[in-house]
Short mmCIF file of C-alpha atoms (C1' of nucleotides) in Angstrom, two decimals:
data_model
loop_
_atom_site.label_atom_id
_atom_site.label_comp_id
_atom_site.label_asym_id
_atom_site.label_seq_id
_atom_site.Cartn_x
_atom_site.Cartn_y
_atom_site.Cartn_z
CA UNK X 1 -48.25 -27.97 -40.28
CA UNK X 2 -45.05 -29.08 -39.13
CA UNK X 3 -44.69 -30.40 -35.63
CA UNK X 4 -42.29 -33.13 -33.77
CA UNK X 5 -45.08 -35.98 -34.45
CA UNK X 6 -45.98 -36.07 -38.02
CA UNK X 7 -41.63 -35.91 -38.44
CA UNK X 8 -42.02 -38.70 -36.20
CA UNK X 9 -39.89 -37.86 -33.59
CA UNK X 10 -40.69 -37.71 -30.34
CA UNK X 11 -41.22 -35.06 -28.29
CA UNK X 12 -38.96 -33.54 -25.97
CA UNK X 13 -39.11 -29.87 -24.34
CA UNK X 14 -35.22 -29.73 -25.92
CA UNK X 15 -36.39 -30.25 -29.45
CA UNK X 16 -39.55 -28.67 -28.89
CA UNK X 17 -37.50 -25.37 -28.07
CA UNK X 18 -35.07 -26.07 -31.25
CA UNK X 19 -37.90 -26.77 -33.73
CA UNK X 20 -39.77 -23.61 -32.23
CA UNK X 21 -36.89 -21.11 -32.93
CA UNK X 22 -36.19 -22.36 -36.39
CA UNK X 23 -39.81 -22.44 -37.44
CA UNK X 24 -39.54 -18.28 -35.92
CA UNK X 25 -36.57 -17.70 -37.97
CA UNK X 26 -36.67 -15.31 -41.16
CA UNK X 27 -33.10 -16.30 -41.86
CA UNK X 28 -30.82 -19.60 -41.11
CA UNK X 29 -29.40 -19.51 -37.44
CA UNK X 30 -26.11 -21.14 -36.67
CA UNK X 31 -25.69 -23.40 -33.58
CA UNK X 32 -24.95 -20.53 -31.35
CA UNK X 33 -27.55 -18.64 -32.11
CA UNK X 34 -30.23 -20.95 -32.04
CA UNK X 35 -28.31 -21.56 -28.00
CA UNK X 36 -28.47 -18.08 -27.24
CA UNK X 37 -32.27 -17.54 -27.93
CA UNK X 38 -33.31 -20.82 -26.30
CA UNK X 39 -31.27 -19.44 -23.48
CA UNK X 40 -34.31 -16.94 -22.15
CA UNK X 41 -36.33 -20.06 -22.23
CA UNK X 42 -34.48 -23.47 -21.43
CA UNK X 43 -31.07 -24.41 -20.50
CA UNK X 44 -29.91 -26.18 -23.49
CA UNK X 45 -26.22 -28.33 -23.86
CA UNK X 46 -24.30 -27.63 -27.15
CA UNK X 47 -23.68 -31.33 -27.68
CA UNK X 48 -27.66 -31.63 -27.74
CA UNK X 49 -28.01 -29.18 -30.17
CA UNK X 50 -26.06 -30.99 -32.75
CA UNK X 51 -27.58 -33.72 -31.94
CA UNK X 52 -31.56 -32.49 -32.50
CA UNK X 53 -30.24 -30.79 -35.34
CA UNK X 54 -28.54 -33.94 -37.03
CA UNK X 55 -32.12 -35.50 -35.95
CA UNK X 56 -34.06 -33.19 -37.68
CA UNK X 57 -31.90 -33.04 -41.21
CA UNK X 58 -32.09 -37.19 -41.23
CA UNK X 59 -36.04 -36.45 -40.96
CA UNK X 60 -35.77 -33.74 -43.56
CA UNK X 61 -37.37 -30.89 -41.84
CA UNK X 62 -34.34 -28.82 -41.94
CA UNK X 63 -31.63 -27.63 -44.16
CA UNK X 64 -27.87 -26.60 -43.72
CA UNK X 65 -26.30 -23.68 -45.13
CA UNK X 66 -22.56 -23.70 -45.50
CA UNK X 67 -20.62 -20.55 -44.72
CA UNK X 68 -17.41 -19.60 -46.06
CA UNK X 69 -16.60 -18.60 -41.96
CA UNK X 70 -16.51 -22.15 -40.94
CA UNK X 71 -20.20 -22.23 -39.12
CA UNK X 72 -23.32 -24.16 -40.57
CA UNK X 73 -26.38 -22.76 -40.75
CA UNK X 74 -29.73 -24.11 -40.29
CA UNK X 75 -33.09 -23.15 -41.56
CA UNK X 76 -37.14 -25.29 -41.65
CA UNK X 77 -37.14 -27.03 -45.52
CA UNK X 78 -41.15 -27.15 -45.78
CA UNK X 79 -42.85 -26.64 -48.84
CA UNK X 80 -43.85 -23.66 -48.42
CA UNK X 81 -40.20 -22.69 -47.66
CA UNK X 82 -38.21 -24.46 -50.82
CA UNK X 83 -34.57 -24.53 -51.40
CA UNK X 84 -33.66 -20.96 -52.54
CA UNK X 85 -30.08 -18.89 -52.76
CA UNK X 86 -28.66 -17.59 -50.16
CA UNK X 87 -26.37 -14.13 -50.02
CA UNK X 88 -23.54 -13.69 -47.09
CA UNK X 89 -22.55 -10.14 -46.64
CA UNK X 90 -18.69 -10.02 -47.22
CA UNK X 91 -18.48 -7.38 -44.80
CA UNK X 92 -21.30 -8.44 -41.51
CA UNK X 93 -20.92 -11.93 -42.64
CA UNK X 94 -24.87 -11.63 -42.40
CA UNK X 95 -26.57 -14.48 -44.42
CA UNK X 96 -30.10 -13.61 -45.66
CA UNK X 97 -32.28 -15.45 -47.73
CA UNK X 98 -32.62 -14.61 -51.28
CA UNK X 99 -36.44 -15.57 -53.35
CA UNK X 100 -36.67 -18.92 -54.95
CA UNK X 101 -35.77 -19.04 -58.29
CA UNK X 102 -35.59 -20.94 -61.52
CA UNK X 103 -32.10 -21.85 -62.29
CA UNK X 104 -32.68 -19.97 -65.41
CA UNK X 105 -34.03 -16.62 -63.80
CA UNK X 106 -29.82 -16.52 -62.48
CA UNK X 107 -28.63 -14.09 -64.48
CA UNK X 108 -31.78 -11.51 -63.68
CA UNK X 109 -31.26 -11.84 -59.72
CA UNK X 110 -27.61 -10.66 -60.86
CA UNK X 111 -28.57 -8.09 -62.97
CA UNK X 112 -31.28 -6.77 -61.07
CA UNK X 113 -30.34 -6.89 -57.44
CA UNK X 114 -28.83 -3.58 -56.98
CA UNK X 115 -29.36 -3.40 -53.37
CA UNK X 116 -26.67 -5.82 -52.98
CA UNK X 117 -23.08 -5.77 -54.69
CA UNK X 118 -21.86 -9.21 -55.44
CA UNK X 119 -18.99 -9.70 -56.21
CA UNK X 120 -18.51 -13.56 -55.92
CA UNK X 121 -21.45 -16.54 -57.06
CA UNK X 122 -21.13 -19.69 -55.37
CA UNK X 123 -22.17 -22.72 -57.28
CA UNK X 124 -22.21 -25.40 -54.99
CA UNK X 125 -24.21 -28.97 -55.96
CA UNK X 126 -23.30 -31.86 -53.87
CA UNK X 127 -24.57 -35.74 -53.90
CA UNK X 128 -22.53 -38.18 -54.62
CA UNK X 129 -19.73 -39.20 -57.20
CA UNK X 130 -19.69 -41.74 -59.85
CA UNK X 131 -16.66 -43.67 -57.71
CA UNK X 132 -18.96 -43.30 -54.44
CA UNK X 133 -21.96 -44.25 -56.41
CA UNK X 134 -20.18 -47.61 -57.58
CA UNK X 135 -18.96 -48.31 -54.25
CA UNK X 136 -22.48 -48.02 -52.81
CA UNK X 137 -23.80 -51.02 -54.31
CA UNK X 138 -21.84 -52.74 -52.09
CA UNK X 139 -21.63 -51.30 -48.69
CA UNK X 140 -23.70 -50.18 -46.33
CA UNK X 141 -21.35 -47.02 -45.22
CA UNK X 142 -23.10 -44.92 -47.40
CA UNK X 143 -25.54 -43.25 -45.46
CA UNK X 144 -24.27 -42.92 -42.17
CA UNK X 145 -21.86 -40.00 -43.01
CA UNK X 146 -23.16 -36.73 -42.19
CA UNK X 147 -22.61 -34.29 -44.91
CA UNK S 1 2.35 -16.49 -67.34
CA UNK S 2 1.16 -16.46 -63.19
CA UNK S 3 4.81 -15.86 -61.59
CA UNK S 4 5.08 -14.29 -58.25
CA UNK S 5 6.78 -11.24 -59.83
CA UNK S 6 3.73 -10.09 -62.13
CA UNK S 7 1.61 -10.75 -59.26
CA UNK S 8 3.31 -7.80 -57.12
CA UNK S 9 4.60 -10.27 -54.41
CA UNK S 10 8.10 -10.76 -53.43
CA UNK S 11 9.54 -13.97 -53.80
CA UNK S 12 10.39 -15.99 -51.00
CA UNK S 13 11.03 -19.86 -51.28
CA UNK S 14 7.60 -20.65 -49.16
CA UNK S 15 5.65 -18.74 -51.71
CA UNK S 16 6.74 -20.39 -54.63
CA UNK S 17 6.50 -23.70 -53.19
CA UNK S 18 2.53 -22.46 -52.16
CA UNK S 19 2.04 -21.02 -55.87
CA UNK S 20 3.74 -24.10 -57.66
CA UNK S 21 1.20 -26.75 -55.56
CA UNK S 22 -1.30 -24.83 -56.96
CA UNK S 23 -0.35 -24.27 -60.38
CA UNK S 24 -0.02 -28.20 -60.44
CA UNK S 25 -3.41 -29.09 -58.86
CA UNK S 26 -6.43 -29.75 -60.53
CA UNK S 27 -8.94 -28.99 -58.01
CA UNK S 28 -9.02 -27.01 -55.39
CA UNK S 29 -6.95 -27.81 -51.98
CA UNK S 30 -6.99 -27.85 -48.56
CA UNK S 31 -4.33 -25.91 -46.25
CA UNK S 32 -3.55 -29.63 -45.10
CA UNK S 33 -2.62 -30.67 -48.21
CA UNK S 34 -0.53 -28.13 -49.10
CA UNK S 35 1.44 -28.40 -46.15
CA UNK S 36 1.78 -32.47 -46.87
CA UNK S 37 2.37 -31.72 -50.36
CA UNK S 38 5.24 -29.32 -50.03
CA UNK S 39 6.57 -31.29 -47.10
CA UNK S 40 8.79 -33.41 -49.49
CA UNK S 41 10.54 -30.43 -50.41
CA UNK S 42 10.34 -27.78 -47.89
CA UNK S 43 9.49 -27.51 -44.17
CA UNK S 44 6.62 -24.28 -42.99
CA UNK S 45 4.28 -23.63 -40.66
CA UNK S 46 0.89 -23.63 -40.82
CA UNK S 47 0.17 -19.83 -40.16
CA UNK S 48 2.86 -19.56 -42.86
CA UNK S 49 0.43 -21.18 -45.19
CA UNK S 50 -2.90 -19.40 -44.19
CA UNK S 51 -0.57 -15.56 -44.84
CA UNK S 52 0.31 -16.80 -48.08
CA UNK S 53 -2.90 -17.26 -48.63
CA UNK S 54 -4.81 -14.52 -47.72
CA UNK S 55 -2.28 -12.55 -49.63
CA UNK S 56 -2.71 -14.22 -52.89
CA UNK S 57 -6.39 -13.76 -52.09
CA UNK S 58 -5.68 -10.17 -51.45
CA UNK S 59 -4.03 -10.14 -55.31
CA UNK S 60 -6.25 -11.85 -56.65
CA UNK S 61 -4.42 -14.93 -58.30
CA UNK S 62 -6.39 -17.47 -56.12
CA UNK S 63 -10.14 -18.13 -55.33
CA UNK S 64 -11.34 -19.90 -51.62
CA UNK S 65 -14.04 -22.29 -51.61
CA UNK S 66 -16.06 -22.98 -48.78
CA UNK S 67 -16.94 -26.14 -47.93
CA UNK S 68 -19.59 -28.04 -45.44
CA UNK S 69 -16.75 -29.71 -43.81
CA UNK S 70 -15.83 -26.59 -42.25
CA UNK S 71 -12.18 -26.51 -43.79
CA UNK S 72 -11.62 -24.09 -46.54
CA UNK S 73 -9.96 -25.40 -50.40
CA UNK S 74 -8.00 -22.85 -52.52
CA UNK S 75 -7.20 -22.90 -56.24
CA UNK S 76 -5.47 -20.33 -58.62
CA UNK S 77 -7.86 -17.77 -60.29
CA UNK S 78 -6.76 -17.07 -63.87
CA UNK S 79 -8.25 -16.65 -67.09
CA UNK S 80 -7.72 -19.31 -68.11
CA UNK S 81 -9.23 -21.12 -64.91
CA UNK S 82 -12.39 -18.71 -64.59
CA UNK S 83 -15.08 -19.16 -61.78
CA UNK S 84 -16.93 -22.61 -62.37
CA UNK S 85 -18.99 -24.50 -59.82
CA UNK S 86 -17.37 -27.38 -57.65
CA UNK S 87 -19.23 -30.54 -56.89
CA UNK S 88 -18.88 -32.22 -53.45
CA UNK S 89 -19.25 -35.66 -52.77
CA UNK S 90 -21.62 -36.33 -49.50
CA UNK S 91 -19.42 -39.57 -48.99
CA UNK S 92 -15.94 -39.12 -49.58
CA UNK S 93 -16.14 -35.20 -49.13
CA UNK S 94 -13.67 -34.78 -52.35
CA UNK S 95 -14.18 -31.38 -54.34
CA UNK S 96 -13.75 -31.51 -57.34
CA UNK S 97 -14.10 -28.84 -60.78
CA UNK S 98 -17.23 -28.78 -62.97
CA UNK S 99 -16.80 -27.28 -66.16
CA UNK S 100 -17.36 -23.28 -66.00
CA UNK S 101 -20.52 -22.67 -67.66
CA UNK S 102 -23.34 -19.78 -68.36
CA UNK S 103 -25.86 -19.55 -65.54
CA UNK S 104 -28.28 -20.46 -68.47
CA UNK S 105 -26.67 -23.51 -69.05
CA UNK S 106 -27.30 -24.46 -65.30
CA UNK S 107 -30.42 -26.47 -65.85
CA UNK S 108 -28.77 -28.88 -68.48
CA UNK S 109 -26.11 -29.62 -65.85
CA UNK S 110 -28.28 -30.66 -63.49
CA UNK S 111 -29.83 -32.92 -66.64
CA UNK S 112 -27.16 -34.30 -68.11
CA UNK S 113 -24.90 -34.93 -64.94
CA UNK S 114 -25.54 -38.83 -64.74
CA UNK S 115 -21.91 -39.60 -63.30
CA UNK S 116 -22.96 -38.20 -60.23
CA UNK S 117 -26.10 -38.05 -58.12
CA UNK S 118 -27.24 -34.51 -57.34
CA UNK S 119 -29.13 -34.07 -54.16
CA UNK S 120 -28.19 -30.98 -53.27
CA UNK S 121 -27.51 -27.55 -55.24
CA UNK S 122 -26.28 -24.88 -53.49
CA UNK S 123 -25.97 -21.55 -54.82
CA UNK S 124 -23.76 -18.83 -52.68
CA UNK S 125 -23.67 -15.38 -53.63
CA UNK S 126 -21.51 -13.14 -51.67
CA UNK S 127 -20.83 -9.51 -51.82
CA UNK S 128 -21.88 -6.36 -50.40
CA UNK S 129 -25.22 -6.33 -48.57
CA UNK S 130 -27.26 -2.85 -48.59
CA UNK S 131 -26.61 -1.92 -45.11
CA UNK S 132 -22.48 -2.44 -45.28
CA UNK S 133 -22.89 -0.67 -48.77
CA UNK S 134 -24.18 2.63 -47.03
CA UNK S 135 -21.55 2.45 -43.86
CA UNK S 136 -18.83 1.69 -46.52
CA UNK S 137 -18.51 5.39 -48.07
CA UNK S 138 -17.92 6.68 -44.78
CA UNK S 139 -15.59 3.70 -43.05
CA UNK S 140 -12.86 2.18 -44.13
CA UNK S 141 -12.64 -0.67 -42.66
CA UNK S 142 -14.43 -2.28 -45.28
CA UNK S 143 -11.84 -4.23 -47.89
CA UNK S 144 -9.91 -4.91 -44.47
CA UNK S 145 -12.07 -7.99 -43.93
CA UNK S 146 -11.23 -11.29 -45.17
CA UNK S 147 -14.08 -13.57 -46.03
"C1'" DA C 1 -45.31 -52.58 -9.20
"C1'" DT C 2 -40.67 -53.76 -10.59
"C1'" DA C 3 -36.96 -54.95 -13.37
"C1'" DA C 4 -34.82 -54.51 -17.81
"C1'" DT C 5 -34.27 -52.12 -21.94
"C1'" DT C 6 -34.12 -48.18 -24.77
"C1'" DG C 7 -33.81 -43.30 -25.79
"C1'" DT C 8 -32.26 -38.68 -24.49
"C1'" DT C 9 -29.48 -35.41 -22.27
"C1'" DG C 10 -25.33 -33.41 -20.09
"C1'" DC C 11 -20.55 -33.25 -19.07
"C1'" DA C 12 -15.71 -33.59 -20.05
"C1'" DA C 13 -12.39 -34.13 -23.11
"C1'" DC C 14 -10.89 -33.96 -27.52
"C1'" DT C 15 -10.04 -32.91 -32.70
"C1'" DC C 16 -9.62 -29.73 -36.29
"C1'" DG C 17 -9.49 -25.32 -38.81
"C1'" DG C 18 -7.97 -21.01 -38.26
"C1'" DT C 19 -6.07 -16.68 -35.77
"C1'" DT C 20 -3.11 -13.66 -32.77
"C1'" DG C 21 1.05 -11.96 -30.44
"C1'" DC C 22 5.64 -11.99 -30.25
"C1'" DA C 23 10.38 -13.23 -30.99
"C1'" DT C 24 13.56 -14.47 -34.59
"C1'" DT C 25 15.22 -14.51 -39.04
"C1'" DT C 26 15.52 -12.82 -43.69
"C1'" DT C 27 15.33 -9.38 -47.02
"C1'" DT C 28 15.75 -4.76 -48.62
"C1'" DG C 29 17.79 -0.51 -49.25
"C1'" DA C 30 20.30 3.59 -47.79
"C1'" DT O 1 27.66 -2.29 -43.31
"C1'" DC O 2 23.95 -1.21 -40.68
"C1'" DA O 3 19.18 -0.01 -39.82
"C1'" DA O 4 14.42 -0.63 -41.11
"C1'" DA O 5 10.97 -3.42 -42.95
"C1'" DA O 6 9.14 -7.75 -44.30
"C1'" DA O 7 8.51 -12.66 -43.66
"C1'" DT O 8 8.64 -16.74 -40.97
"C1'" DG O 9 8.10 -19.77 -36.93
"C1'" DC O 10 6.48 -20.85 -32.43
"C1'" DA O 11 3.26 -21.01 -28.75
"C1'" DA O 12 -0.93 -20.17 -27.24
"C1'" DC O 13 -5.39 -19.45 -28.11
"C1'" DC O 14 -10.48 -19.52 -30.06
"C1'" DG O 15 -14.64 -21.44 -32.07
"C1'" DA O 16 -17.04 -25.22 -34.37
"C1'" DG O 17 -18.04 -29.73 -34.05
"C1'" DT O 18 -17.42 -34.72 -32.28
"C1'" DT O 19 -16.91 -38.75 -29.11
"C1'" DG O 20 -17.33 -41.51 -24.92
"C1'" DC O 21 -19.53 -42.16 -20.95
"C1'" DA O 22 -22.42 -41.52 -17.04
"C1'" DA O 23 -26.95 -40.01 -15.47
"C1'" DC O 24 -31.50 -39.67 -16.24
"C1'" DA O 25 -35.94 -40.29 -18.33
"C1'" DA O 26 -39.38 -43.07 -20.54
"C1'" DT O 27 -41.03 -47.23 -22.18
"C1'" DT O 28 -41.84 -52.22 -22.23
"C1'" DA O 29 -42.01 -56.76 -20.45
"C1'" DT O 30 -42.45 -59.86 -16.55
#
DNA sequence: ATAATTGTTGCAACTCGGTTGCATTTTTGA
DNA sequence: TCAAAAATGCAACCGAGTTGCAACAATTAT
């Protein structure tokens, strides 16, 4: 089960709130959403937000979701919830999540998913470059940069 | 041949010098460096730039990529420059063209990549969801949307 | 218990990407 | 040549995200 302690972080009623909304979630919340439902509960600074949510993707217990309309999405990465596609309505702007797949079961979700009308796949792998790589060897820089 | 003529857009000397940055680059771009690129020849605004844009969007001759950083990167959509992935270096944050490939192929790349260090694939797919598909026979504000 | 240190939050101010409204200029076309 | 339409520029704005600093726990050592 997922909880603040065994990510080793300690607990606060802030990140308590956070990690409770996200582990709710059937889809990845942005920042302002995940303010907006703490809202009814706590009282909650922006600033903070980022801040438990930086937390939490350094632990690994969370993911983010780039969006083509400039927000970052969040969702829990457990096991039991692995890495999977995502599709963002061109329309709502909606993001849903799509089923885990093999990278080779692709074309099928394409072919088959005629409840949804793509019209634009998004490859997008990131890491780290062979120049970057190099450079790492030598400095310590390389892991402080978020994203 | 991509001129501004067969694209159905009337030429104006900010256009071309948009289009021509384009045509030159080899990976996508950033509104801020277009403008610093076409600054040695010509002086325009920003919202100059983001019009442009969206109109060349809106025909079709050039392809947005979103990116974690939150800014957006452009580059010209052609046959011969069909829809291939982009890889995006955690550390530097440079975007850069993978070769286009069949979603079958996908595994291999993640296999065979050894110049860079993957840690993160991201697959977008955008479109239509099923709820905007239903409203969209009746409205028509539908294709008014960009994004 | 108290003082010192460390971690966490909140506030204000700021940066950056992108958009909107409007006035001005340029282009088009009768 | 003159009016209408299109394109640009400017200012002001918005939302996402960051930074610096003060205030406030919470912990540890003395």
């Amino acid at each position: 089960m997922l909880t603040l302690q065994n990510a080793g972080i300690s607990k606060t009623s802030q990140r308590l709130a956070v990690l409770n909304i996200l582990l709710k979630a059937t889809k990845p919340l942005s920042v302002s959403t995940i303010r907006q439902s703490i809202e009814k509960e706590a009282d909650i600074d922006k600033v903070t937000v980022y801040r438990i949510l930086s937390l939490f993707r350094k632990r690994g217990i969370i993911r983010k979701i780039a969006s083509a309309g400039g927000a970052n999405y969040f969702e829990i990465a457990t096991l039991e919830n692995p890495l999977h596609p995502h599709f963002s309505c061109r329309n709502c702007g909606a993001l849903t999540c799509l089923a885990p797949l093999p990278f080779t079961k692709a074309p099928e979700l394409i072919l088959s998913k005629d409840d949804y009308s793509i019209d634009h796949i998004e490859i997008n792998i990131s890491g780290l470059c062979a120049c970057c790589r190099n450079t790492a060897k030598t400095k310590t820089s390389l892991h402080q940069r978020e994203e």
